[in-house]
Amino acid sequence: MIPGPVAVRADVLAASAQPLRNHRGPFAKKLYERLDEQLKEIFQTRQRVLLLGSSGTGGLEAAVVNLFSPGDKLLALPMGAFGDRLVAIARAYGADVEVLDTEWGDCCEPQRLRERLAQDRQGSIKGVLLTHNETSTGAANDLEALARARGDHPGLLVVDSVSAVGASELKMDEWGLDAVVTASQKALAAPPGAAMVALSERAWQAAESAAMPRFYFDLRAARSSAEKGQTPWTPPLSILLALERAADNYLGEGRPSAFARHERYASAVRDACVALGLLLFAKPRAYSPTVTAVCVPQGADAKALLARLRERYRVVFGGGQLRLDGKIFRIGNMGALEESDIVRAVDALESALRELGIGGAAPGAAREAATRALAERAAGRGRAQAAV
Ligand code: PLP
């Protein structure tokens, strides 16, 4: 239960074990076409969703180098380690990045973005860098509100949705997003190795004149190959086969059900942690549907706790990153998880804490809180459906 790479269903793993085929033959052409169709629905776009042989970071790099030129002024709104990484990528390619900081654990204020862009009357800000869901802090943005805050400013909206696509609503075309990036190993529940990037019409126009250096990640090459049913370079074919299967499973479940499932699991994890007397790192208004960041209790050793969970209970949570190392641990709820996995994990957390002499929750408190949250959310879903 780390926040990616996630647990993957057996049928998805089996799909990746198919015999390898010619990546430029008719079988592969059909695979790319099918993936494009599936991903268009998942991204809610009419634009082609390009497949890259890389992790999510490669997708972010592709978005930056294809849209901008060295010296371009960009406005970044980081709220954790991945937002900082996007800033670092842009700076590595010579962008002049202004940072509107948000306290880690919180989400970005659309009003601050609106006000900053309103000051930029000449339109000198060429792009806005946003993180949909900050996996390092367990905080999610209201992406629709941020997109609206851009208004008619010409800056291109670049969205890192690596840990959100599939788990929360994203309407690329309707919200006017210019570049959306995700990766295979998160909520879409496939193995790692493929990044997905879609660009708006405006972003494609910018790609013609962008002057940052690019070769492997030149999205113009990816697009012209895709038009012929190919990829410019050898793609991670086995991963794409797995992704096709995972996307089939995902669309079979349906986007609204998948969003509700992530919300339900995340709320069960949060309620269980609170029942154990643990503090959540993210602010309530920013709670993420895919990852819960939990503060390590005073005097406790995060590494010892995670090791105990792993070794005795076979439950794996993520640690804190960068300045949060040792201060938080992270419970991911994306991927092939059942409700029983959530309950078992929080039960294990309760036991491990007790064994390490931390906290004094009543036995069974975590299980009870999680089970209640799962049932309440399921009942809520039933009511919503009945209303429809
Ligand atoms: N952005 C976010 C929000 C992420 O969660 C991650 C990975 O966890 C990345 C970017 C980087 O993706 P990758 O590790 O696939 O390169």
mmCIF file of C-alpha atoms and ligand atoms in Angstrom:
data_model
loop_
_atom_site.group_PDB
_atom_site.id
_atom_site.type_symbol
_atom_site.label_atom_id
_atom_site.label_comp_id
_atom_site.label_asym_id
_atom_site.label_seq_id
_atom_site.Cartn_x
_atom_site.Cartn_y
_atom_site.Cartn_z
ATOM 1 C CA MET A 1 0.000 0.000 0.000
ATOM 2 C CA ILE A 2 2.657 2.479 -1.033
ATOM 3 C CA PRO A 3 1.291 5.277 -3.248
ATOM 4 C CA GLY A 4 2.638 3.610 -6.378
ATOM 5 C CA PRO A 5 3.736 1.387 -7.939
ATOM 6 C CA VAL A 6 0.482 -0.161 -6.795
ATOM 7 C CA ALA A 7 -0.776 -3.714 -6.487
ATOM 8 C CA VAL A 8 -1.823 -4.973 -9.910
ATOM 9 C CA ARG A 9 -4.522 -7.518 -10.722
ATOM 10 C CA ALA A 10 -3.480 -10.963 -11.880
ATOM 11 C CA ASP A 11 -5.165 -10.497 -15.288
ATOM 12 C CA VAL A 12 -3.136 -7.310 -15.804
ATOM 13 C CA LEU A 13 0.096 -9.112 -14.939
ATOM 14 C CA ALA A 14 -0.892 -11.940 -17.268
ATOM 15 C CA ALA A 15 -1.511 -9.427 -20.079
ATOM 16 C CA SER A 16 2.081 -8.241 -19.718
ATOM 17 C CA ALA A 17 3.306 -11.827 -20.030
ATOM 18 C CA GLN A 18 1.969 -12.271 -23.582
ATOM 19 C CA PRO A 19 4.488 -13.181 -26.272
ATOM 20 C CA LEU A 20 6.252 -10.145 -27.690
ATOM 21 C CA ARG A 21 5.172 -8.912 -31.102
ATOM 22 C CA ASN A 22 6.470 -6.568 -33.760
ATOM 23 C CA HIS A 23 6.040 -3.102 -32.277
ATOM 24 C CA ARG A 24 5.459 -1.754 -35.810
ATOM 25 C CA GLY A 25 3.110 -4.484 -36.968
ATOM 26 C CA PRO A 26 -0.700 -4.687 -37.143
ATOM 27 C CA PHE A 27 -1.053 -6.164 -33.640
ATOM 28 C CA ALA A 28 0.779 -3.216 -32.060
ATOM 29 C CA LYS A 29 -1.150 -0.716 -34.226
ATOM 30 C CA LYS A 30 -4.413 -2.069 -32.866
ATOM 31 C CA LEU A 31 -3.042 -1.920 -29.324
ATOM 32 C CA TYR A 32 -2.038 1.775 -29.660
ATOM 33 C CA GLU A 33 -5.394 2.654 -31.203
ATOM 34 C CA ARG A 34 -7.286 0.916 -28.430
ATOM 35 C CA LEU A 35 -5.159 2.609 -25.745
ATOM 36 C CA ASP A 36 -5.754 5.997 -27.346
ATOM 37 C CA GLU A 37 -9.505 5.389 -27.264
ATOM 38 C CA GLN A 38 -9.427 4.290 -23.607
ATOM 39 C CA LEU A 39 -7.163 7.106 -22.487
ATOM 40 C CA LYS A 40 -9.203 9.765 -24.281
ATOM 41 C CA GLU A 41 -12.125 8.722 -22.135
ATOM 42 C CA ILE A 42 -10.033 8.661 -18.968
ATOM 43 C CA PHE A 43 -8.529 12.113 -19.679
ATOM 44 C CA GLN A 44 -11.895 13.395 -20.979
ATOM 45 C CA THR A 45 -10.287 14.787 -24.083
ATOM 46 C CA ARG A 46 -10.564 14.652 -27.835
ATOM 47 C CA GLN A 47 -6.806 15.102 -28.113
ATOM 48 C CA ARG A 48 -4.541 12.146 -28.733
ATOM 49 C CA VAL A 49 -3.015 10.752 -25.529
ATOM 50 C CA LEU A 50 0.611 9.970 -26.313
ATOM 51 C CA LEU A 51 2.428 7.019 -24.791
ATOM 52 C CA LEU A 52 6.011 7.445 -23.654
ATOM 53 C CA GLY A 53 8.469 4.807 -22.542
ATOM 54 C CA SER A 54 9.272 6.424 -19.204
ATOM 55 C CA SER A 55 8.002 6.933 -15.698
ATOM 56 C CA GLY A 56 5.870 9.933 -14.785
ATOM 57 C CA THR A 57 8.895 12.211 -14.436
ATOM 58 C CA GLY A 58 9.676 11.679 -18.124
ATOM 59 C CA GLY A 59 6.118 12.713 -18.948
ATOM 60 C CA LEU A 60 6.560 15.916 -16.951
ATOM 61 C CA GLU A 61 9.850 16.637 -18.671
ATOM 62 C CA ALA A 62 8.157 16.053 -22.039
ATOM 63 C CA ALA A 63 5.401 18.530 -21.194
ATOM 64 C CA VAL A 64 7.892 21.220 -20.176
ATOM 65 C CA VAL A 65 10.363 20.909 -23.054
ATOM 66 C CA ASN A 66 7.664 20.793 -25.715
ATOM 67 C CA LEU A 67 5.810 23.892 -24.566
ATOM 68 C CA PHE A 68 8.458 26.363 -23.523
ATOM 69 C CA SER A 69 11.738 28.066 -24.412
ATOM 70 C CA PRO A 70 14.763 28.882 -22.259
ATOM 71 C CA GLY A 71 14.134 32.189 -20.483
ATOM 72 C CA ASP A 72 10.343 31.787 -20.526
ATOM 73 C CA LYS A 73 8.665 33.023 -17.379
ATOM 74 C CA LEU A 74 6.651 30.284 -15.679
ATOM 75 C CA LEU A 75 4.546 30.428 -12.544
ATOM 76 C CA ALA A 76 4.695 27.319 -10.357
ATOM 77 C CA LEU A 77 2.413 26.431 -7.470
ATOM 78 C CA PRO A 78 4.201 23.587 -5.703
ATOM 79 C CA MET A 79 2.871 22.138 -2.473
ATOM 80 C CA GLY A 80 5.306 19.293 -1.891
ATOM 81 C CA ALA A 81 8.175 17.248 -3.269
ATOM 82 C CA PHE A 82 6.609 16.553 -6.673
ATOM 83 C CA GLY A 83 5.669 20.174 -7.240
ATOM 84 C CA ASP A 84 9.276 21.052 -6.426
ATOM 85 C CA ARG A 85 10.427 18.445 -8.937
ATOM 86 C CA LEU A 86 8.381 20.104 -11.672
ATOM 87 C CA VAL A 87 10.037 23.427 -10.797
ATOM 88 C CA ALA A 88 13.455 21.721 -10.943
ATOM 89 C CA ILE A 89 12.727 20.261 -14.384
ATOM 90 C CA ALA A 90 11.676 23.652 -15.759
ATOM 91 C CA ARG A 91 14.762 25.340 -14.272
ATOM 92 C CA ALA A 92 17.045 22.596 -15.615
ATOM 93 C CA TYR A 93 15.892 23.614 -19.107
ATOM 94 C CA GLY A 94 16.424 27.311 -18.478
ATOM 95 C CA ALA A 95 12.930 28.533 -17.572
ATOM 96 C CA ASP A 96 12.637 31.541 -15.290
ATOM 97 C CA VAL A 97 10.322 30.053 -12.657
ATOM 98 C CA GLU A 98 8.462 32.163 -10.138
ATOM 99 C CA VAL A 99 7.156 30.123 -7.208
ATOM 100 C CA LEU A 100 3.887 30.817 -5.402
ATOM 101 C CA ASP A 101 4.487 28.732 -2.318
ATOM 102 C CA THR A 102 1.883 26.723 -0.436
ATOM 103 C CA GLU A 103 2.532 25.232 2.974
ATOM 104 C CA TRP A 104 3.144 21.487 2.669
ATOM 105 C CA GLY A 105 -0.017 19.604 3.611
ATOM 106 C CA ASP A 106 -2.283 22.313 2.258
ATOM 107 C CA CYS A 107 -3.665 22.848 -1.256
ATOM 108 C CA CYS A 108 -3.265 25.854 -3.538
ATOM 109 C CA GLU A 109 -5.625 28.820 -3.263
ATOM 110 C CA PRO A 110 -7.258 29.522 -6.643
ATOM 111 C CA GLN A 111 -7.664 33.159 -5.608
ATOM 112 C CA ARG A 112 -3.881 33.614 -5.273
ATOM 113 C CA LEU A 113 -3.402 32.281 -8.775
ATOM 114 C CA ARG A 114 -6.160 34.550 -10.108
ATOM 115 C CA GLU A 115 -4.616 37.615 -8.464
ATOM 116 C CA ARG A 116 -1.096 36.877 -9.659
ATOM 117 C CA LEU A 117 -2.227 36.344 -13.221
ATOM 118 C CA ALA A 118 -4.329 39.505 -13.118
ATOM 119 C CA GLN A 119 -1.124 41.483 -12.372
ATOM 120 C CA ASP A 120 0.492 40.044 -15.494
ATOM 121 C CA ARG A 121 -1.200 42.373 -17.957
ATOM 122 C CA GLN A 122 1.404 41.860 -20.676
ATOM 123 C CA GLY A 123 0.925 38.089 -20.568
ATOM 124 C CA SER A 124 4.608 37.545 -19.821
ATOM 125 C CA ILE A 125 3.851 34.372 -17.846
ATOM 126 C CA LYS A 126 4.001 31.639 -20.465
ATOM 127 C CA GLY A 127 2.902 28.733 -18.313
ATOM 128 C CA VAL A 128 1.470 27.678 -14.958
ATOM 129 C CA LEU A 129 2.772 24.492 -13.341
ATOM 130 C CA LEU A 130 0.264 22.630 -11.149
ATOM 131 C CA THR A 131 0.168 19.376 -9.210
ATOM 132 C CA HIS A 132 -3.246 17.721 -9.182
ATOM 133 C CA ASN A 133 -2.500 15.497 -6.197
ATOM 134 C CA GLU A 134 0.687 15.939 -4.148
ATOM 135 C CA THR A 135 1.668 12.379 -3.300
ATOM 136 C CA SER A 136 4.396 13.448 -0.882
ATOM 137 C CA THR A 137 1.993 15.240 1.483
ATOM 138 C CA GLY A 138 -1.382 13.575 0.853
ATOM 139 C CA ALA A 139 -2.893 16.859 -0.355
ATOM 140 C CA ALA A 140 -5.097 17.295 -3.410
ATOM 141 C CA ASN A 141 -5.915 20.461 -5.318
ATOM 142 C CA ASP A 142 -9.297 21.563 -6.597
ATOM 143 C CA LEU A 143 -8.022 21.429 -10.149
ATOM 144 C CA GLU A 144 -11.242 22.669 -11.707
ATOM 145 C CA ALA A 145 -11.181 25.798 -9.520
ATOM 146 C CA LEU A 146 -7.506 26.415 -10.315
ATOM 147 C CA ALA A 147 -8.182 26.013 -14.020
ATOM 148 C CA ARG A 148 -11.032 28.500 -13.727
ATOM 149 C CA ALA A 149 -8.741 30.920 -11.894
ATOM 150 C CA ARG A 150 -6.525 31.044 -14.966
ATOM 151 C CA GLY A 151 -9.440 32.786 -16.733
ATOM 152 C CA ASP A 152 -8.414 34.159 -20.118
ATOM 153 C CA HIS A 153 -4.731 34.546 -19.246
ATOM 154 C CA PRO A 154 -2.725 33.056 -22.150
ATOM 155 C CA GLY A 155 -0.329 31.047 -19.904
ATOM 156 C CA LEU A 156 -0.455 27.317 -20.611
ATOM 157 C CA LEU A 157 -1.693 25.115 -17.760
ATOM 158 C CA VAL A 158 0.610 22.152 -17.194
ATOM 159 C CA VAL A 159 -0.852 19.557 -14.841
ATOM 160 C CA ASP A 160 0.987 16.776 -13.059
ATOM 161 C CA SER A 161 -1.846 14.342 -12.535
ATOM 162 C CA VAL A 162 0.429 11.347 -11.984
ATOM 163 C CA SER A 163 -1.307 10.285 -8.769
ATOM 164 C CA ALA A 164 -4.791 11.566 -9.590
ATOM 165 C CA VAL A 165 -5.833 10.496 -13.104
ATOM 166 C CA GLY A 166 -8.325 7.689 -12.637
ATOM 167 C CA ALA A 167 -8.948 8.472 -8.965
ATOM 168 C CA SER A 168 -10.511 11.906 -9.187
ATOM 169 C CA GLU A 169 -12.361 13.852 -11.827
ATOM 170 C CA LEU A 170 -10.282 15.425 -14.541
ATOM 171 C CA LYS A 171 -11.918 16.980 -17.592
ATOM 172 C CA MET A 172 -9.030 18.035 -19.738
ATOM 173 C CA ASP A 173 -10.996 19.721 -22.537
ATOM 174 C CA GLU A 174 -13.837 21.189 -20.497
ATOM 175 C CA TRP A 175 -11.464 22.679 -17.913
ATOM 176 C CA GLY A 176 -9.087 23.997 -20.552
ATOM 177 C CA LEU A 177 -5.991 22.124 -19.373
ATOM 178 C CA ASP A 178 -3.079 22.434 -21.812
ATOM 179 C CA ALA A 179 -0.847 19.537 -20.799
ATOM 180 C CA VAL A 180 -1.890 16.598 -18.647
ATOM 181 C CA VAL A 181 0.589 13.978 -17.530
ATOM 182 C CA THR A 182 0.073 10.667 -15.806
ATOM 183 C CA ALA A 183 1.815 7.328 -15.393
ATOM 184 C CA SER A 184 0.840 3.680 -15.556
ATOM 185 C CA GLN A 185 1.673 2.608 -12.006
ATOM 186 C CA LYS A 186 -0.821 4.677 -10.036
ATOM 187 C CA ALA A 187 -4.624 4.735 -10.084
ATOM 188 C CA LEU A 188 -4.818 3.023 -13.465
ATOM 189 C CA ALA A 189 -3.224 0.033 -11.738
ATOM 190 C CA ALA A 190 -0.711 -1.220 -14.290
ATOM 191 C CA PRO A 191 3.011 -1.854 -13.783
ATOM 192 C CA PRO A 192 5.423 1.116 -14.022
ATOM 193 C CA GLY A 193 7.087 2.031 -17.309
ATOM 194 C CA ALA A 194 4.642 4.081 -19.370
ATOM 195 C CA ALA A 195 3.858 7.778 -19.104
ATOM 196 C CA MET A 196 0.877 9.359 -20.839
ATOM 197 C CA VAL A 197 0.751 12.949 -22.053
ATOM 198 C CA ALA A 198 -1.983 14.886 -23.817
ATOM 199 C CA LEU A 199 -1.679 18.433 -25.156
ATOM 200 C CA SER A 200 -4.388 20.965 -26.019
ATOM 201 C CA GLU A 201 -4.555 22.701 -29.435
ATOM 202 C CA ARG A 202 -2.872 25.766 -27.938
ATOM 203 C CA ALA A 203 -0.137 23.602 -26.470
ATOM 204 C CA TRP A 204 0.455 21.957 -29.876
ATOM 205 C CA GLN A 205 0.854 25.408 -31.392
ATOM 206 C CA ALA A 206 3.365 26.293 -28.678
ATOM 207 C CA ALA A 207 5.213 23.028 -29.387
ATOM 208 C CA GLU A 208 6.020 24.289 -32.896
ATOM 209 C CA SER A 209 8.056 27.219 -31.625
ATOM 210 C CA ALA A 210 9.244 25.941 -28.213
ATOM 211 C CA ALA A 211 13.042 26.077 -28.121
ATOM 212 C CA MET A 212 13.984 23.942 -25.127
ATOM 213 C CA PRO A 213 16.167 21.052 -26.315
ATOM 214 C CA ARG A 214 14.286 17.802 -26.929
ATOM 215 C CA PHE A 215 14.840 14.599 -28.781
ATOM 216 C CA TYR A 216 13.552 11.408 -27.118
ATOM 217 C CA PHE A 217 10.646 13.356 -25.670
ATOM 218 C CA ASP A 218 9.820 15.372 -28.789
ATOM 219 C CA LEU A 219 6.042 15.049 -28.752
ATOM 220 C CA ARG A 220 5.804 16.115 -32.399
ATOM 221 C CA ALA A 221 7.614 12.886 -33.279
ATOM 222 C CA ALA A 222 5.301 10.939 -30.956
ATOM 223 C CA ARG A 223 2.257 12.489 -32.584
ATOM 224 C CA SER A 224 3.319 11.906 -36.160
ATOM 225 C CA SER A 225 4.196 8.296 -35.372
ATOM 226 C CA ALA A 226 0.878 7.836 -33.556
ATOM 227 C CA GLU A 227 -0.935 9.012 -36.678
ATOM 228 C CA LYS A 228 0.624 6.013 -38.474
ATOM 229 C CA GLY A 229 -0.227 3.640 -35.628
ATOM 230 C CA GLN A 230 3.333 3.615 -34.332
ATOM 231 C CA THR A 231 5.610 5.064 -31.682
ATOM 232 C CA PRO A 232 8.845 6.845 -32.696
ATOM 233 C CA TRP A 233 11.040 4.580 -30.568
ATOM 234 C CA THR A 234 10.621 1.075 -29.196
ATOM 235 C CA PRO A 235 7.795 1.298 -26.656
ATOM 236 C CA PRO A 236 7.520 -0.723 -23.415
ATOM 237 C CA LEU A 237 5.231 -3.151 -25.228
ATOM 238 C CA SER A 238 4.595 -5.523 -22.309
ATOM 239 C CA ILE A 239 3.646 -2.617 -20.081
ATOM 240 C CA LEU A 240 1.310 -1.243 -22.741
ATOM 241 C CA LEU A 241 -0.398 -4.642 -22.982
ATOM 242 C CA ALA A 242 -0.874 -4.570 -19.231
ATOM 243 C CA LEU A 243 -2.107 -0.975 -19.375
ATOM 244 C CA GLU A 244 -4.684 -1.848 -22.015
ATOM 245 C CA ARG A 245 -6.047 -4.572 -19.762
ATOM 246 C CA ALA A 246 -5.939 -2.337 -16.679
ATOM 247 C CA ALA A 247 -7.776 0.433 -18.558
ATOM 248 C CA ASP A 248 -10.383 -2.106 -19.660
ATOM 249 C CA ASN A 249 -10.923 -3.124 -16.054
ATOM 250 C CA TYR A 250 -11.029 0.513 -15.024
ATOM 251 C CA LEU A 251 -13.579 1.577 -17.642
ATOM 252 C CA GLY A 252 -15.606 -1.548 -16.869
ATOM 253 C CA GLU A 253 -15.874 -0.356 -13.291
ATOM 254 C CA GLY A 254 -16.769 3.109 -14.586
ATOM 255 C CA ARG A 255 -15.143 6.444 -13.774
ATOM 256 C CA PRO A 256 -17.681 7.586 -11.144
ATOM 257 C CA SER A 257 -17.444 4.250 -9.291
ATOM 258 C CA ALA A 258 -13.673 4.386 -9.377
ATOM 259 C CA PHE A 259 -13.693 7.931 -7.967
ATOM 260 C CA ALA A 260 -16.095 6.816 -5.211
ATOM 261 C CA ARG A 261 -13.937 3.772 -4.443
ATOM 262 C CA HIS A 262 -10.841 5.921 -3.949
ATOM 263 C CA GLU A 263 -12.773 8.357 -1.734
ATOM 264 C CA ARG A 264 -14.232 5.488 0.267
ATOM 265 C CA TYR A 265 -10.893 3.782 0.846
ATOM 266 C CA ALA A 266 -9.101 7.022 1.712
ATOM 267 C CA SER A 267 -11.801 8.041 4.186
ATOM 268 C CA ALA A 268 -11.615 4.608 5.845
ATOM 269 C CA VAL A 269 -7.838 4.947 6.224
ATOM 270 C CA ARG A 270 -8.190 8.472 7.637
ATOM 271 C CA ASP A 271 -10.926 7.502 10.106
ATOM 272 C CA ALA A 272 -8.903 4.515 11.305
ATOM 273 C CA CYS A 273 -5.821 6.692 11.847
ATOM 274 C CA VAL A 274 -7.836 9.236 13.805
ATOM 275 C CA ALA A 275 -9.323 6.410 15.898
ATOM 276 C CA LEU A 276 -5.746 5.399 16.696
ATOM 277 C CA GLY A 277 -5.006 8.907 17.928
ATOM 278 C CA LEU A 278 -2.744 9.676 14.970
ATOM 279 C CA LEU A 279 -2.542 13.102 13.352
ATOM 280 C CA LEU A 280 -3.047 13.465 9.624
ATOM 281 C CA PHE A 281 -0.497 15.634 7.866
ATOM 282 C CA ALA A 282 -2.806 17.172 5.260
ATOM 283 C CA LYS A 283 -5.335 19.858 6.068
ATOM 284 C CA PRO A 284 -8.929 18.545 5.932
ATOM 285 C CA ARG A 285 -9.804 20.746 2.951
ATOM 286 C CA ALA A 286 -6.927 19.136 1.056
ATOM 287 C CA TYR A 287 -7.424 15.458 1.884
ATOM 288 C CA SER A 288 -6.240 13.326 -1.001
ATOM 289 C CA PRO A 289 -8.383 10.511 -2.378
ATOM 290 C CA THR A 290 -5.313 8.397 -3.153
ATOM 291 C CA VAL A 291 -2.782 8.784 -0.350
ATOM 292 C CA THR A 292 -2.978 9.545 3.350
ATOM 293 C CA ALA A 293 0.050 11.112 5.024
ATOM 294 C CA VAL A 294 0.162 10.281 8.719
ATOM 295 C CA CYS A 295 2.362 12.101 11.251
ATOM 296 C CA VAL A 296 4.733 9.815 13.115
ATOM 297 C CA PRO A 297 3.789 10.076 16.802
ATOM 298 C CA GLN A 298 6.205 11.922 19.103
ATOM 299 C CA GLY A 299 9.031 9.693 20.226
ATOM 300 C CA ALA A 300 8.251 6.970 17.693
ATOM 301 C CA ASP A 301 10.708 5.730 15.090
ATOM 302 C CA ALA A 302 9.093 5.729 11.646
ATOM 303 C CA LYS A 303 11.546 3.208 10.227
ATOM 304 C CA ALA A 304 10.954 0.768 13.080
ATOM 305 C CA LEU A 305 7.193 1.072 12.629
ATOM 306 C CA LEU A 306 7.326 0.511 8.867
ATOM 307 C CA ALA A 307 9.735 -2.417 9.321
ATOM 308 C CA ARG A 308 7.473 -4.025 11.919
ATOM 309 C CA LEU A 309 4.470 -3.653 9.607
ATOM 310 C CA ARG A 310 6.373 -5.124 6.700
ATOM 311 C CA GLU A 311 8.061 -7.990 8.486
ATOM 312 C CA ARG A 312 5.378 -9.134 10.872
ATOM 313 C CA TYR A 313 2.184 -8.141 9.056
ATOM 314 C CA ARG A 314 3.263 -8.112 5.388
ATOM 315 C CA VAL A 315 1.813 -4.630 5.069
ATOM 316 C CA VAL A 316 3.947 -2.065 3.246
ATOM 317 C CA PHE A 317 3.386 1.685 3.623
ATOM 318 C CA GLY A 318 5.535 4.450 2.145
ATOM 319 C CA GLY A 319 7.908 6.641 4.139
ATOM 320 C CA GLY A 320 8.200 10.431 4.113
ATOM 321 C CA GLN A 321 10.185 12.129 1.349
ATOM 322 C CA LEU A 322 12.834 14.839 1.587
ATOM 323 C CA ARG A 323 12.093 17.108 4.543
ATOM 324 C CA LEU A 324 9.280 14.768 5.666
ATOM 325 C CA ASP A 325 11.601 11.772 6.002
ATOM 326 C CA GLY A 326 11.014 10.227 9.445
ATOM 327 C CA LYS A 327 8.174 12.659 10.137
ATOM 328 C CA ILE A 328 5.323 11.038 8.245
ATOM 329 C CA PHE A 329 4.422 7.739 6.653
ATOM 330 C CA ARG A 330 2.091 7.382 3.712
ATOM 331 C CA ILE A 331 -0.717 4.947 3.084
ATOM 332 C CA GLY A 332 -1.687 4.606 -0.551
ATOM 333 C CA ASN A 333 -5.087 3.306 -1.549
ATOM 334 C CA MET A 334 -4.778 3.081 -5.334
ATOM 335 C CA GLY A 335 -4.556 -0.162 -7.255
ATOM 336 C CA ALA A 336 -5.972 -3.636 -6.892
ATOM 337 C CA LEU A 337 -7.194 -3.396 -3.309
ATOM 338 C CA GLU A 338 -10.323 -4.811 -1.738
ATOM 339 C CA GLU A 339 -12.091 -3.316 1.259
ATOM 340 C CA SER A 340 -10.678 -6.213 3.277
ATOM 341 C CA ASP A 341 -7.130 -5.067 2.388
ATOM 342 C CA ILE A 342 -7.871 -1.638 3.842
ATOM 343 C CA VAL A 343 -9.273 -3.143 7.034
ATOM 344 C CA ARG A 344 -6.386 -5.569 7.379
ATOM 345 C CA ALA A 345 -3.837 -2.801 6.874
ATOM 346 C CA VAL A 346 -5.251 -0.491 9.543
ATOM 347 C CA ASP A 347 -5.634 -3.444 11.892
ATOM 348 C CA ALA A 348 -1.961 -4.226 11.370
ATOM 349 C CA LEU A 349 -1.095 -0.577 11.997
ATOM 350 C CA GLU A 350 -2.959 -0.709 15.297
ATOM 351 C CA SER A 351 -1.142 -3.903 16.352
ATOM 352 C CA ALA A 352 2.275 -2.624 15.319
ATOM 353 C CA LEU A 353 1.759 0.625 17.233
ATOM 354 C CA ARG A 354 0.721 -1.294 20.328
ATOM 355 C CA GLU A 355 3.721 -3.595 20.111
ATOM 356 C CA LEU A 356 6.034 -0.611 19.854
ATOM 357 C CA GLY A 357 4.362 0.924 22.895
ATOM 358 C CA ILE A 358 2.814 3.832 20.977
ATOM 359 C CA GLY A 359 -0.711 5.052 21.631
ATOM 360 C CA GLY A 360 -3.396 3.414 23.655
ATOM 361 C CA ALA A 361 -6.412 3.003 21.387
ATOM 362 C CA ALA A 362 -8.994 0.430 22.441
ATOM 363 C CA PRO A 363 -8.319 -2.902 20.723
ATOM 364 C CA GLY A 364 -10.171 -3.078 17.423
ATOM 365 C CA ALA A 365 -10.599 0.716 17.183
ATOM 366 C CA ALA A 366 -8.958 0.996 13.752
ATOM 367 C CA ARG A 367 -10.866 -1.913 12.270
ATOM 368 C CA GLU A 368 -14.128 -0.559 13.622
ATOM 369 C CA ALA A 369 -13.564 2.963 12.318
ATOM 370 C CA ALA A 370 -12.523 1.731 8.879
ATOM 371 C CA THR A 371 -15.418 -0.691 8.614
ATOM 372 C CA ARG A 372 -17.850 2.038 9.598
ATOM 373 C CA ALA A 373 -16.449 4.490 7.068
ATOM 374 C CA LEU A 374 -16.607 1.883 4.306
ATOM 375 C CA ALA A 375 -20.213 1.052 5.159
ATOM 376 C CA GLU A 376 -21.283 4.707 5.405
ATOM 377 C CA ARG A 377 -19.703 5.584 2.101
ATOM 378 C CA ALA A 378 -21.278 2.527 0.487
ATOM 379 C CA ALA A 379 -24.689 3.572 1.875
ATOM 380 C CA GLY A 380 -24.136 7.117 0.559
ATOM 381 C CA ARG A 381 -23.379 5.716 -2.855
ATOM 382 C CA GLY A 382 -26.611 3.680 -2.753
ATOM 383 C CA ARG A 383 -28.623 6.788 -1.921
ATOM 384 C CA ALA A 384 -26.989 8.786 -4.685
ATOM 385 C CA GLN A 385 -27.775 6.086 -7.185
ATOM 386 C CA ALA A 386 -31.375 5.827 -5.988
ATOM 387 C CA ALA A 387 -31.735 9.602 -6.445
ATOM 388 C CA VAL A 388 -30.551 9.326 -10.036
HETATM 389 N N1 PLP B 1 4.304 13.475 -9.701
HETATM 390 C C1 PLP B 1 3.591 12.894 -8.741
HETATM 391 C C2 PLP B 1 2.430 13.628 -8.164
HETATM 392 C C3 PLP B 1 3.926 11.621 -8.286
HETATM 393 O O1 PLP B 1 3.209 11.028 -7.340
HETATM 394 C C4 PLP B 1 5.035 10.961 -8.857
HETATM 395 C C5 PLP B 1 5.444 9.644 -8.382
HETATM 396 O O2 PLP B 1 5.073 9.191 -7.319
HETATM 397 C C6 PLP B 1 5.744 11.615 -9.861
HETATM 398 C C7 PLP B 1 5.354 12.866 -10.257
HETATM 399 C C8 PLP B 1 6.933 10.998 -10.486
HETATM 400 O O3 PLP B 1 6.560 9.881 -11.166
HETATM 401 P P1 PLP B 1 7.608 8.715 -11.453
HETATM 402 O O4 PLP B 1 8.088 8.213 -10.135
HETATM 403 O O5 PLP B 1 6.738 7.718 -12.196
HETATM 404 O O6 PLP B 1 8.672 9.278 -12.282
#
